[in-house]
Short mmCIF file of C-alpha atoms in Angstrom, two decimals:
data_model
loop_
_atom_site.label_atom_id
_atom_site.label_comp_id
_atom_site.label_asym_id
_atom_site.label_seq_id
_atom_site.Cartn_x
_atom_site.Cartn_y
_atom_site.Cartn_z
CA UNK F 6 0.16 0.11 -0.13
CA UNK F 7 1.38 3.39 -0.87
CA UNK F 8 1.27 6.67 1.12
CA UNK F 9 1.82 10.02 -0.88
CA UNK F 10 1.60 11.68 2.64
CA UNK F 11 4.46 12.32 5.08
CA UNK F 12 2.72 11.00 8.39
CA UNK F 13 0.79 8.66 10.18
CA UNK F 14 -2.60 8.06 9.58
CA UNK F 15 -3.79 8.25 13.14
CA UNK F 16 -2.12 12.16 13.48
CA UNK F 17 -5.04 14.56 13.46
CA UNK F 18 -4.86 17.25 10.39
CA UNK F 19 -4.19 20.19 12.63
CA UNK F 20 -1.06 18.30 14.47
CA UNK F 21 0.01 17.65 10.75
CA UNK F 22 0.24 21.23 9.66
CA UNK F 23 2.29 21.81 12.72
CA UNK F 24 4.84 19.17 12.51
CA UNK F 25 5.35 20.27 8.64
CA UNK F 26 6.34 23.92 9.79
CA UNK F 27 8.55 22.05 12.78
CA UNK F 28 10.56 20.01 10.23
CA UNK F 29 10.77 22.44 7.36
CA UNK F 30 12.19 25.41 9.07
CA UNK F 31 14.87 23.81 10.57
CA UNK F 32 15.73 21.78 7.65
CA UNK F 33 15.53 24.95 5.29
CA UNK F 34 18.00 26.52 8.27
CA UNK F 35 20.32 23.91 8.56
CA UNK F 36 23.79 24.32 7.50
CA UNK F 37 27.61 23.78 8.00
CA UNK F 38 28.57 27.46 7.51
CA UNK F 39 26.41 30.37 8.96
CA UNK F 40 27.98 32.65 6.78
CA UNK F 41 27.78 35.78 9.41
CA UNK F 42 30.12 33.20 11.77
CA UNK F 43 32.85 32.92 8.96
CA UNK F 44 35.07 35.85 10.70
CA UNK F 45 34.71 33.81 14.11
CA UNK F 46 35.54 30.81 12.47
CA UNK F 47 38.32 32.26 10.72
CA UNK F 48 39.64 33.78 13.90
CA UNK F 49 39.03 30.25 15.90
CA UNK F 50 40.38 28.10 13.78
CA UNK F 51 43.65 30.43 12.46
CA UNK F 52 42.83 29.54 8.95
CA UNK F 53 42.27 31.45 5.74
CA UNK F 54 39.01 32.94 5.05
CA UNK F 55 38.76 31.48 2.06
CA UNK F 56 38.63 27.80 3.14
CA UNK F 57 35.44 28.62 5.12
CA UNK F 58 34.07 30.10 1.76
CA UNK F 59 34.91 27.15 0.09
CA UNK F 60 33.43 24.86 2.62
CA UNK F 61 29.89 27.17 1.73
CA UNK F 62 30.05 26.71 -1.97
CA UNK F 63 30.82 23.12 -1.37
CA UNK F 64 27.70 22.48 0.13
CA UNK F 65 25.98 24.25 -2.87
CA UNK F 66 27.62 21.89 -5.06
CA UNK F 67 26.42 18.69 -2.58
CA UNK F 68 22.52 20.37 -3.13
CA UNK F 69 23.30 20.23 -6.84
CA UNK F 70 24.40 16.51 -7.05
CA UNK F 71 21.40 15.10 -4.68
CA UNK F 72 18.75 16.98 -7.03
CA UNK F 73 18.84 13.88 -10.17
CA UNK F 74 18.95 11.25 -7.32
CA UNK F 75 16.21 12.52 -4.72
CA UNK F 76 13.00 10.62 -6.57
CA UNK F 77 15.06 7.42 -6.76
CA UNK F 78 15.98 7.10 -3.33
CA UNK F 79 12.36 8.32 -2.27
CA UNK F 80 10.77 5.35 -4.53
CA UNK F 81 13.41 2.81 -3.29
CA UNK F 82 12.92 3.82 0.72
CA UNK F 83 10.07 3.84 3.21
CA UNK F 84 9.74 7.20 4.05
CA UNK F 85 10.30 6.80 7.92
CA UNK F 86 13.44 5.04 6.90
CA UNK F 87 14.62 7.71 4.86
CA UNK F 88 14.06 10.77 6.77
CA UNK F 89 15.00 9.23 10.23
CA UNK F 90 18.56 8.38 8.65
CA UNK F 91 18.86 11.46 6.77
CA UNK F 92 18.27 13.75 9.88
CA UNK F 93 20.67 11.39 12.26
CA UNK F 94 23.68 11.90 9.43
CA UNK F 95 22.64 16.04 9.36
CA UNK F 96 23.30 15.44 13.35
CA UNK F 97 26.21 13.72 12.87
CA UNK F 98 27.60 16.29 10.31
CA UNK F 99 26.97 19.25 12.37
CA UNK F 100 28.37 17.89 15.32
CA UNK F 101 31.48 17.27 13.32
CA UNK F 102 32.22 20.59 12.28
CA UNK F 103 31.20 22.26 15.50
CA UNK F 104 34.05 19.62 17.57
CA UNK F 105 36.89 20.00 14.69
CA UNK F 106 39.92 22.11 14.25
CA UNK F 107 40.45 20.46 10.26
CA UNK F 108 39.11 22.68 7.42
CA UNK F 109 38.85 19.70 5.37
CA UNK F 110 36.84 17.92 7.72
CA UNK F 111 34.41 21.59 7.54
CA UNK F 112 34.41 21.33 3.91
CA UNK F 113 33.43 17.45 3.50
CA UNK F 114 30.79 17.93 5.99
CA UNK F 115 29.52 20.82 4.73
CA UNK F 116 28.93 19.29 1.13
CA UNK F 117 27.39 16.50 3.04
CA UNK F 118 24.81 18.45 4.65
CA UNK F 119 23.91 20.37 1.66
CA UNK F 120 23.39 16.82 -0.06
CA UNK F 121 21.94 15.17 2.78
CA UNK F 122 19.35 18.37 3.56
CA UNK F 123 17.67 18.05 -0.19
CA UNK F 124 16.44 14.69 0.65
CA UNK F 125 14.66 15.86 3.53
CA UNK F 126 13.42 19.00 2.08
CA UNK F 127 11.66 17.58 -0.70
CA UNK F 128 9.75 15.24 1.81
CA UNK F 129 8.39 18.64 3.22
CA UNK F 130 7.97 20.35 0.13
CA UNK F 131 5.43 17.74 -1.71
CA UNK F 132 2.98 18.40 1.41
CA UNK F 133 3.76 21.76 1.60
CA UNK F 134 2.62 22.45 -2.36
CA UNK F 135 -0.67 20.61 -1.81
CA UNK F 136 -1.64 22.61 1.37
CA UNK F 137 -0.43 26.24 -0.77
CA UNK F 138 -1.99 25.29 -3.83
CA UNK F 139 -3.94 22.38 -4.10
CA UNK F 140 -5.08 22.94 -7.37
CA UNK F 141 -1.33 22.37 -8.77
CA UNK F 142 -0.93 26.20 -9.25
CA UNK F 143 3.05 26.71 -9.41
CA UNK F 144 3.14 30.57 -9.75
CA UNK F 145 0.92 30.52 -6.54
CA UNK F 146 3.40 28.01 -5.04
CA UNK F 147 6.26 29.50 -5.66
CA UNK F 148 5.08 32.91 -4.68
CA UNK F 149 4.07 32.04 -1.11
CA UNK F 150 7.07 29.02 -0.78
CA UNK F 151 10.36 31.02 -2.39
CA UNK F 152 9.91 34.43 -0.31
CA UNK F 153 9.24 32.23 3.14
CA UNK F 154 12.04 29.70 2.35
CA UNK F 155 14.65 32.87 2.14
CA UNK F 156 12.76 34.73 5.28
CA UNK F 157 13.67 31.55 7.80
CA UNK F 158 17.07 31.75 6.97
CA UNK F 159 17.67 35.08 7.16
CA UNK F 160 16.17 35.20 10.64
CA UNK F 161 17.85 32.15 11.83
CA UNK F 162 21.30 33.58 9.92
CA UNK F 163 20.88 36.45 12.36
CA UNK F 164 20.49 34.62 15.50
CA UNK F 165 23.17 32.19 15.01
CA UNK F 166 25.77 35.13 14.40
CA UNK F 167 24.43 37.08 17.64
CA UNK F 168 24.94 33.83 19.42
CA UNK F 169 27.96 32.98 18.16
CA UNK F 170 28.96 36.69 19.06
CA UNK F 171 28.16 36.40 22.44
CA UNK F 172 29.24 32.30 23.19
CA UNK F 173 31.52 30.43 20.79
CA UNK F 174 30.76 29.97 16.81
CA UNK F 175 30.38 26.11 17.70
CA UNK F 176 27.36 26.88 19.28
CA UNK F 177 25.56 27.18 16.31
CA UNK F 178 26.42 23.77 15.12
CA UNK F 179 25.94 21.97 18.02
CA UNK F 180 22.07 23.80 18.30
CA UNK F 181 21.66 22.01 15.09
CA UNK F 182 22.37 19.25 15.77
CA UNK F 183 20.20 18.75 18.77
CA UNK F 184 17.29 20.10 16.45
CA UNK F 185 17.97 17.41 13.77
CA UNK F 186 18.39 14.59 16.76
CA UNK F 187 14.97 16.16 18.13
CA UNK F 188 13.42 15.92 14.35
CA UNK F 189 15.06 12.34 13.88
CA UNK F 190 12.96 11.15 17.16
CA UNK F 191 9.58 13.06 15.90
CA UNK F 192 10.28 11.10 12.67
CA UNK F 193 10.26 7.88 14.47
CA UNK F 194 7.04 8.77 16.18
CA UNK F 195 4.60 10.43 13.97
CA UNK F 196 5.83 9.37 10.24
CA UNK F 197 4.66 6.43 8.33
CA UNK F 198 6.44 3.54 7.16
CA UNK F 199 4.96 3.11 3.87
CA UNK F 200 6.24 3.69 0.54
CA UNK F 201 5.75 6.77 -1.65
CA UNK F 202 4.90 4.95 -4.72
CA UNK F 203 5.88 1.85 -6.79
CA UNK F 204 9.12 0.81 -5.91
CA UNK F 205 12.37 2.01 -8.09
CA UNK F 206 15.68 -0.02 -7.64
CA UNK F 207 18.92 2.15 -7.47
CA UNK F 208 20.60 -0.09 -9.97
CA UNK F 209 21.66 1.81 -12.88
CA UNK F 210 22.82 5.22 -11.11
CA UNK F 211 25.77 6.41 -13.09
CA UNK F 212 28.07 6.94 -10.24
CA UNK F 213 30.98 7.52 -12.83
CA UNK F 214 28.75 10.93 -13.78
CA UNK F 215 28.47 11.85 -10.17
CA UNK F 216 32.05 11.68 -9.21
CA UNK F 217 33.15 13.46 -12.50
CA UNK F 218 29.98 16.16 -12.15
CA UNK F 219 31.20 16.85 -8.01
CA UNK F 220 34.87 16.89 -9.10
CA UNK F 221 34.37 19.71 -11.85
CA UNK F 222 32.37 21.85 -9.86
CA UNK F 223 34.28 21.38 -6.34
CA UNK F 224 37.17 22.29 -8.43
CA UNK F 225 35.37 25.76 -10.05
CA UNK F 226 34.33 26.24 -6.25
CA UNK F 227 38.02 25.93 -4.95
CA UNK F 228 39.20 28.16 -7.97
CA UNK F 229 36.44 31.04 -7.08
CA UNK F 230 37.35 30.54 -3.63
CA UNK F 231 41.13 30.60 -3.60
CA UNK F 232 41.94 32.54 -7.10
CA UNK F 233 42.55 35.86 -5.61
CA UNK F 234 44.31 34.88 -2.37
CA UNK F 235 46.54 32.39 -4.40
CA UNK F 236 47.29 35.32 -7.27
CA UNK F 237 45.36 33.46 -9.94
CA UNK F 238 46.82 31.58 -12.51
CA UNK F 239 50.17 31.80 -11.18
CA UNK F 240 49.37 28.94 -8.52
CA UNK F 241 50.30 25.26 -8.82
CA UNK F 242 46.90 25.07 -7.10
CA UNK F 243 44.87 27.05 -9.16
CA UNK F 244 46.12 25.55 -12.32
CA UNK F 245 45.67 22.19 -11.09
CA UNK F 246 41.83 22.80 -10.24
CA UNK F 247 41.62 24.55 -13.76
CA UNK F 248 43.27 21.22 -15.03
CA UNK F 249 40.49 19.15 -13.30
CA UNK F 250 37.99 21.16 -14.59
CA UNK F 251 38.74 20.67 -18.17
CA UNK F 252 39.63 17.01 -17.91
CA UNK F 253 36.55 16.15 -16.04
CA UNK F 254 34.39 18.00 -18.45
CA UNK F 255 35.47 16.11 -21.23
CA UNK F 256 35.75 12.64 -19.23
CA UNK F 257 31.80 13.45 -18.48
CA UNK F 258 31.25 14.40 -22.01
CA UNK F 259 32.67 10.90 -23.01
CA UNK F 260 30.83 9.22 -20.19
CA UNK F 261 27.24 10.96 -21.16
CA UNK F 262 27.56 9.08 -24.42
CA UNK F 263 28.62 5.67 -23.31
CA UNK F 264 25.95 5.46 -20.74
CA UNK F 265 22.24 4.83 -21.36
CA UNK F 266 21.08 6.60 -18.26
CA UNK F 267 23.99 9.31 -17.38
CA UNK F 268 23.89 11.28 -14.20
CA UNK F 269 23.02 14.24 -16.03
CA UNK F 270 21.74 14.49 -19.46
CA UNK F 271 22.89 18.07 -20.53
CA UNK F 272 20.52 17.81 -23.64
CA UNK F 273 18.40 20.30 -21.64
CA UNK F 274 21.19 23.07 -22.66
CA UNK F 275 19.10 23.57 -26.37
CA UNK F 276 16.42 24.55 -24.79
CA UNK F 277 15.72 28.38 -25.12
CA UNK F 278 14.39 28.91 -21.94
CA UNK F 279 16.99 26.79 -19.98
CA UNK F 280 19.47 28.91 -21.91
CA UNK F 281 18.07 32.41 -21.41
CA UNK F 282 17.23 31.30 -17.68
CA UNK F 283 20.89 30.39 -16.81
CA UNK F 284 22.07 33.95 -18.58
CA UNK F 285 19.62 35.74 -16.27
CA UNK F 286 20.90 33.70 -13.03
CA UNK F 287 24.92 34.82 -14.18
CA UNK F 288 23.41 38.14 -14.39
CA UNK F 289 21.46 38.23 -11.16
CA UNK F 290 25.03 36.63 -9.59
CA UNK F 291 26.54 39.94 -10.04
CA UNK F 292 23.48 41.93 -8.21
CA UNK F 293 23.73 39.22 -5.40
CA UNK F 294 27.65 39.73 -5.52
CA UNK F 295 27.30 42.90 -4.83
CA UNK F 296 25.26 42.86 -1.59
CA UNK F 297 28.94 42.48 -0.14
CA UNK F 298 29.75 46.15 -0.84
CA UNK F 299 27.48 47.46 1.45
CA UNK F 300 29.41 45.42 4.34
CA UNK F 301 32.70 47.10 3.21
CA UNK F 302 30.70 49.92 3.78
CA UNK F 303 29.53 49.21 7.37
CA UNK F 304 32.28 47.33 8.71
CA UNK F 305 35.43 48.72 6.77
CA UNK F 306 34.23 52.60 7.29
CA UNK F 307 31.26 52.53 9.87
CA UNK F 308 32.89 50.25 12.01
CA UNK F 309 29.67 47.97 12.43
CA UNK F 310 30.25 44.66 14.31
CA UNK F 311 29.06 41.57 12.60
CA UNK F 312 25.78 41.28 14.47
CA UNK F 313 24.87 44.61 13.60
CA UNK F 314 26.02 44.03 9.58
CA UNK F 315 23.74 40.88 9.70
CA UNK F 316 21.09 42.82 11.45
CA UNK F 317 20.31 44.35 7.81
CA UNK F 318 19.48 41.20 6.57
CA UNK F 319 16.23 41.41 8.59
CA UNK F 320 15.28 44.45 6.80
CA UNK F 321 14.95 42.50 3.61
CA UNK F 322 12.11 40.68 5.35
CA UNK F 323 9.57 43.27 4.86
CA UNK F 324 10.55 43.44 0.85
CA UNK F 325 9.82 39.80 0.74
CA UNK F 326 6.43 39.77 2.49
CA UNK F 327 5.55 42.55 -0.30
CA UNK F 328 7.23 40.20 -3.06
CA UNK F 329 4.75 37.53 -1.81
CA UNK F 330 1.72 39.78 -2.36
CA UNK F 331 2.83 41.36 -5.60
CA UNK F 332 3.49 38.10 -7.07
CA UNK F 333 -0.06 36.70 -6.13
CA UNK F 334 -1.27 39.38 -7.38
CA UNK F 335 0.68 39.57 -10.60
CA UNK F 336 1.43 35.61 -11.21
CA UNK F 337 -1.52 33.79 -10.17
CA UNK F 338 -3.40 35.93 -12.66
CA UNK F 339 -1.14 35.03 -15.94
CA UNK F 340 0.21 38.54 -16.60
CA UNK F 341 3.20 39.21 -18.06
CA UNK F 342 6.37 37.21 -17.02
CA UNK F 343 8.76 39.44 -18.70
CA UNK F 344 7.50 42.67 -16.84
CA UNK F 345 8.05 40.31 -13.90
CA UNK F 346 11.42 39.83 -14.26
CA UNK F 347 12.19 43.59 -15.23
CA UNK F 348 10.29 44.60 -11.87
CA UNK F 349 13.04 42.28 -10.13
CA UNK F 350 16.12 43.53 -11.99
CA UNK F 351 15.06 47.46 -11.66
CA UNK F 352 14.38 46.83 -8.10
CA UNK F 353 17.96 45.61 -7.54
CA UNK F 354 19.07 48.87 -9.82
CA UNK F 355 17.28 51.13 -7.61
CA UNK F 356 19.02 49.48 -4.77
CA UNK F 357 22.53 50.07 -6.19
CA UNK F 358 21.67 53.51 -7.28
CA UNK F 359 20.34 54.80 -3.77
CA UNK F 360 23.67 52.86 -2.18
CA UNK F 361 25.44 55.17 -4.86
CA UNK F 362 24.30 58.27 -3.35
CA UNK F 363 24.34 56.93 0.00
CA UNK F 364 28.12 55.89 0.66
CA UNK F 365 29.52 58.66 2.49
CA UNK F 366 31.44 58.58 6.01
CA UNK F 367 28.53 60.17 7.64
CA UNK F 368 25.96 57.04 6.37
CA UNK F 369 23.73 55.84 9.04
CA UNK F 370 22.01 53.05 9.99
CA UNK F 371 18.35 54.21 9.44
CA UNK F 372 19.54 55.34 6.08
CA UNK F 373 20.12 51.64 4.73
CA UNK F 374 16.81 50.29 5.91
CA UNK F 375 14.87 51.19 2.79
CA UNK F 376 17.77 50.18 0.49
CA UNK F 377 17.74 47.00 1.94
CA UNK F 378 13.85 46.41 2.04
CA UNK F 379 13.95 47.24 -2.09
CA UNK F 380 16.75 44.13 -2.21
CA UNK F 381 14.64 41.80 -0.51
CA UNK F 382 11.57 42.66 -2.47
CA UNK F 383 13.78 42.35 -5.78
CA UNK F 384 15.72 39.18 -4.77
CA UNK F 385 12.44 37.37 -4.00
CA UNK F 386 10.61 38.31 -7.53
CA UNK F 387 13.76 37.09 -9.55
CA UNK F 388 14.29 33.82 -7.51
CA UNK F 389 10.63 33.53 -8.39
CA UNK F 390 10.31 34.92 -11.63
CA UNK F 391 13.69 33.04 -13.26
CA UNK F 392 13.07 29.63 -11.71
CA UNK F 393 9.69 29.72 -13.31
CA UNK F 394 10.60 30.76 -16.91
CA UNK F 395 13.55 28.69 -16.78
CA UNK F 396 12.59 25.41 -15.63
CA UNK F 397 8.25 25.82 -17.28
CA UNK F 398 8.42 23.39 -20.16
CA UNK F 399 10.97 20.76 -19.80
CA UNK F 400 9.94 16.92 -18.67
CA UNK F 401 10.45 15.81 -15.29
CA UNK F 402 13.85 14.00 -16.35
CA UNK F 403 15.50 17.10 -17.76
CA UNK F 404 13.89 19.47 -15.18
CA UNK F 405 16.05 17.36 -12.16
CA UNK F 406 19.00 17.77 -14.35
CA UNK F 407 18.42 21.54 -15.23
CA UNK F 408 17.92 22.35 -11.84
CA UNK F 409 20.85 20.39 -10.41
CA UNK F 410 23.14 22.76 -12.80
CA UNK F 411 21.09 25.96 -12.27
CA UNK F 412 20.96 25.84 -8.57
CA UNK F 413 24.95 25.69 -8.21
CA UNK F 414 24.74 28.63 -11.14
CA UNK F 415 22.53 30.47 -9.09
CA UNK F 416 24.16 30.46 -5.54
CA UNK F 417 27.85 29.58 -6.33
CA UNK F 418 29.25 30.38 -9.94
CA UNK F 419 27.24 33.78 -10.26
CA UNK F 420 27.79 35.38 -7.18
CA UNK F 421 31.57 33.90 -6.71
CA UNK F 422 32.69 34.79 -9.96
CA UNK F 423 31.14 38.06 -10.05
CA UNK F 424 32.72 38.60 -6.74
CA UNK F 425 36.45 37.42 -7.72
CA UNK F 426 35.54 40.10 -10.86
CA UNK F 427 34.81 43.07 -8.39
CA UNK F 428 37.39 42.02 -6.13
CA UNK F 429 40.22 41.90 -8.50
CA UNK F 430 38.69 45.87 -10.10
CA UNK F 431 38.29 46.94 -6.23
CA UNK F 432 41.79 46.13 -5.40
CA UNK F 433 42.87 48.29 -8.72
CA UNK F 434 40.75 51.13 -8.03
CA UNK F 435 41.58 51.35 -4.41
CA UNK F 436 45.26 51.47 -5.36
CA UNK F 437 44.85 54.11 -7.78
CA UNK F 438 42.62 56.43 -5.54
CA UNK F 439 45.58 56.16 -2.50
CA UNK F 440 48.13 56.75 -4.96
CA UNK F 441 46.34 59.97 -6.66
CA UNK F 442 45.99 61.31 -2.74
CA UNK F 443 48.99 60.16 -1.24
CA UNK F 444 50.81 61.44 -4.11
CA UNK F 445 49.78 65.18 -3.33
CA UNK F 446 51.19 65.03 0.00
CA UNK F 447 54.63 65.85 1.59
CA UNK F 448 55.08 63.01 4.18
CA UNK F 449 58.34 65.04 5.29
CA UNK F 450 55.87 67.68 6.84
CA UNK F 451 54.44 65.61 9.19
CA UNK F 452 55.39 64.04 12.35
CA UNK F 453 55.47 59.81 12.26
CA UNK F 454 51.84 59.64 14.39
CA UNK F 455 50.24 61.95 12.21
CA UNK F 456 51.64 60.42 8.98
CA UNK F 457 49.93 56.98 10.02
CA UNK F 458 46.87 58.89 11.16
CA UNK F 459 46.69 60.41 7.32
CA UNK F 460 47.34 57.07 5.92
CA UNK F 461 44.60 55.26 7.91
CA UNK F 462 41.96 58.37 6.90
CA UNK F 463 43.55 58.41 2.75
CA UNK F 464 42.95 54.21 3.04
CA UNK F 465 39.26 54.85 4.12
CA UNK F 466 38.77 57.33 1.19
CA UNK F 467 40.35 55.20 -1.24
CA UNK F 468 37.86 52.44 -0.05
CA UNK F 469 34.76 55.31 -0.41
CA UNK F 470 35.98 55.78 -3.90
CA UNK F 471 36.56 52.40 -5.54
CA UNK F 472 33.03 51.65 -3.71
CA UNK F 473 31.20 54.24 -5.34
CA UNK F 474 32.58 53.84 -8.78
CA UNK F 475 31.70 49.67 -8.34
CA UNK F 476 27.90 50.57 -7.59
CA UNK F 477 28.44 52.91 -10.72
CA UNK F 478 29.34 49.82 -12.76
CA UNK F 479 26.64 47.65 -11.25
CA UNK F 480 23.87 50.18 -12.21
CA UNK F 481 25.39 50.28 -15.99
CA UNK F 482 25.59 46.57 -15.88
CA UNK F 483 21.96 46.75 -14.53
CA UNK F 484 20.86 48.93 -17.56
CA UNK F 485 22.23 46.42 -19.85
CA UNK F 486 20.41 43.54 -18.29
CA UNK F 487 17.02 45.54 -18.54
CA UNK F 488 17.97 45.67 -22.30
CA UNK F 489 18.70 41.75 -22.42
CA UNK F 490 15.81 41.05 -20.85
CA UNK F 491 13.25 43.20 -22.61
CA UNK F 492 14.86 41.56 -26.40
CA UNK F 493 13.72 38.01 -24.87
CA UNK F 494 10.91 36.08 -26.14
CA UNK F 495 9.68 35.01 -22.32
CA UNK F 496 6.15 34.41 -23.32
CA UNK F 497 6.81 31.62 -26.34
CA UNK F 498 6.65 32.02 -29.90
CA UNK F 499 4.26 30.21 -31.63
CA UNK F 500 5.93 29.19 -35.37
CA UNK F 501 2.72 27.82 -36.26
CA UNK F 502 0.90 31.05 -35.85
CA UNK F 503 3.93 32.66 -38.18
CA UNK F 504 3.34 30.17 -40.61
CA UNK F 505 -0.25 30.93 -40.54
CA UNK F 506 0.48 34.64 -40.85
CA UNK F 507 2.94 34.34 -44.07
CA UNK F 508 -0.28 32.29 -45.20
CA UNK F 509 -2.47 34.91 -45.31
CA UNK F 510 0.11 37.72 -46.30
CA UNK F 511 0.35 35.22 -49.60
CA UNK F 512 -3.45 35.34 -50.13
CA UNK F 513 -2.93 31.14 -49.65
CA UNK F 514 -5.99 29.04 -48.06
CA UNK F 515 -5.47 28.29 -44.59
CA UNK F 516 -8.67 25.85 -44.50
CA UNK F 517 -8.63 22.90 -42.48
CA UNK F 518 -4.95 23.92 -41.11
CA UNK F 519 -6.29 26.20 -38.48
CA UNK F 520 -7.97 23.09 -37.08
CA UNK F 521 -5.10 21.05 -36.93
CA UNK F 522 -3.20 23.87 -35.24
CA UNK F 523 -6.36 24.15 -32.75
CA UNK F 524 -5.93 20.52 -31.88
CA UNK F 525 -1.96 20.73 -31.49
CA UNK F 526 -2.13 23.34 -29.57
CA UNK F 527 -4.42 21.51 -26.91
CA UNK F 528 -2.28 18.66 -27.02
CA UNK F 529 0.79 20.92 -26.31
CA UNK F 530 -1.44 22.68 -23.55
CA UNK F 531 -2.14 18.97 -22.05
CA UNK F 532 1.99 18.25 -21.62
CA UNK F 533 2.83 21.90 -20.81
CA UNK F 534 0.32 21.10 -17.75
CA UNK F 535 1.87 17.61 -17.07
CA UNK F 536 5.27 19.16 -17.45
CA UNK F 537 4.23 22.13 -14.97
CA UNK F 538 3.08 19.51 -12.55
CA UNK F 539 6.13 17.48 -12.34
CA UNK F 540 8.65 20.56 -12.02
CA UNK F 541 6.16 21.65 -9.14
CA UNK F 542 7.24 18.26 -7.48
#
């Protein structure tokens, strides 16, 4: 007997709803590295900042690797079996991060946390989707779930930073380990021990493809994290990472041709919406990467501590809530997806325009509230809109493969590569500004103490100048993005309609052809509905 629910039949429905929330929030939040605690981790471990950033990206790669495997495991094991063991392993990995001083252990544990949390998350998304949108309306589900899925990590991230600042960063991981153990106990009590659907064996999984896929993207994560610290291509380690990416990609392409069911079939890259959706995610990446400029100002110039700096993430929450209302009004009524996505990019550009004019030594905490509300709104709208567009017309197998790649593009490749580029440009512009100001001063006219004070002032001024120029660059790039999206065909192109138009312009008869077109369009619509339902899953 199959059971597509999550809990045993004897559990009352009101309690089921409470339990879904109790399970969902911690699983959305659990992570190996809580980014606000990175500075504490670096100081405590006595390591480079880049290792912790690499660990964070490794968790993203783990999430991508798990996506094509999720439903194979879901259909192979019982719900309780899968959830209890997943939660126990998450607890163990969190505990290992909190008790180790080895960066390798942190990186590997974070990778497995990213990998495992998706197995637990998919179990909860299915009933959540049914609660939010019983009729399978994807825009409605995304409009509510996506912003909510951002709100809870923002809140938890701030609490983790505040707790780590007051005690030790390890306590955040210990708390999550205890929470995962508690959830495993609840799963033992309340979840059913039945299959979701017909049993599917694990035989046939492309383990070679998984290994190559993981190696290539972990090498890319290493490159993004360490390129600047190791002086780019002058480092043997960076060249080794590049070599792994190149050789691994070639071997994966060969493996894809040899295997009947490869890990990910990259044929989806021929799809128009996937290609341009991926491009938009890369463009979203430089908007997300630009968010780190705010921390340079708040911490580097205004002298805020990490707790106060992370509190700005809380001001994104009103923007996320506004995005829920806007999305429900816009997407559920089937209005233009292009205008919706353009609205998200425009919100980000407005954020950077405001930051361009606000950046100064006299900048106050209150002045940054409105920009961060706008940033939260833009982030939620683009996460919803681009995801809907890119994966809207793929079959289930292609959708899972595309999602695996695109989640890495959105969270690691886009922000990571643009951050790398911005850091390189920033170092050049900061040095240029410092040189121009220092060149007009006579050091011999000042005492050593006065000269050091002036040097600090000049450094801050150089930081202000380079940051302001970067904000201006982001506004210009944002304008180019708006032009690019404006020319995209986000609503779909009816080739049959073009043929009909040509026939009419040439004066040719369309008798019998119109009905054929109508029938084919009806069949296509049915297939699209099926595909949309699969994508929602």
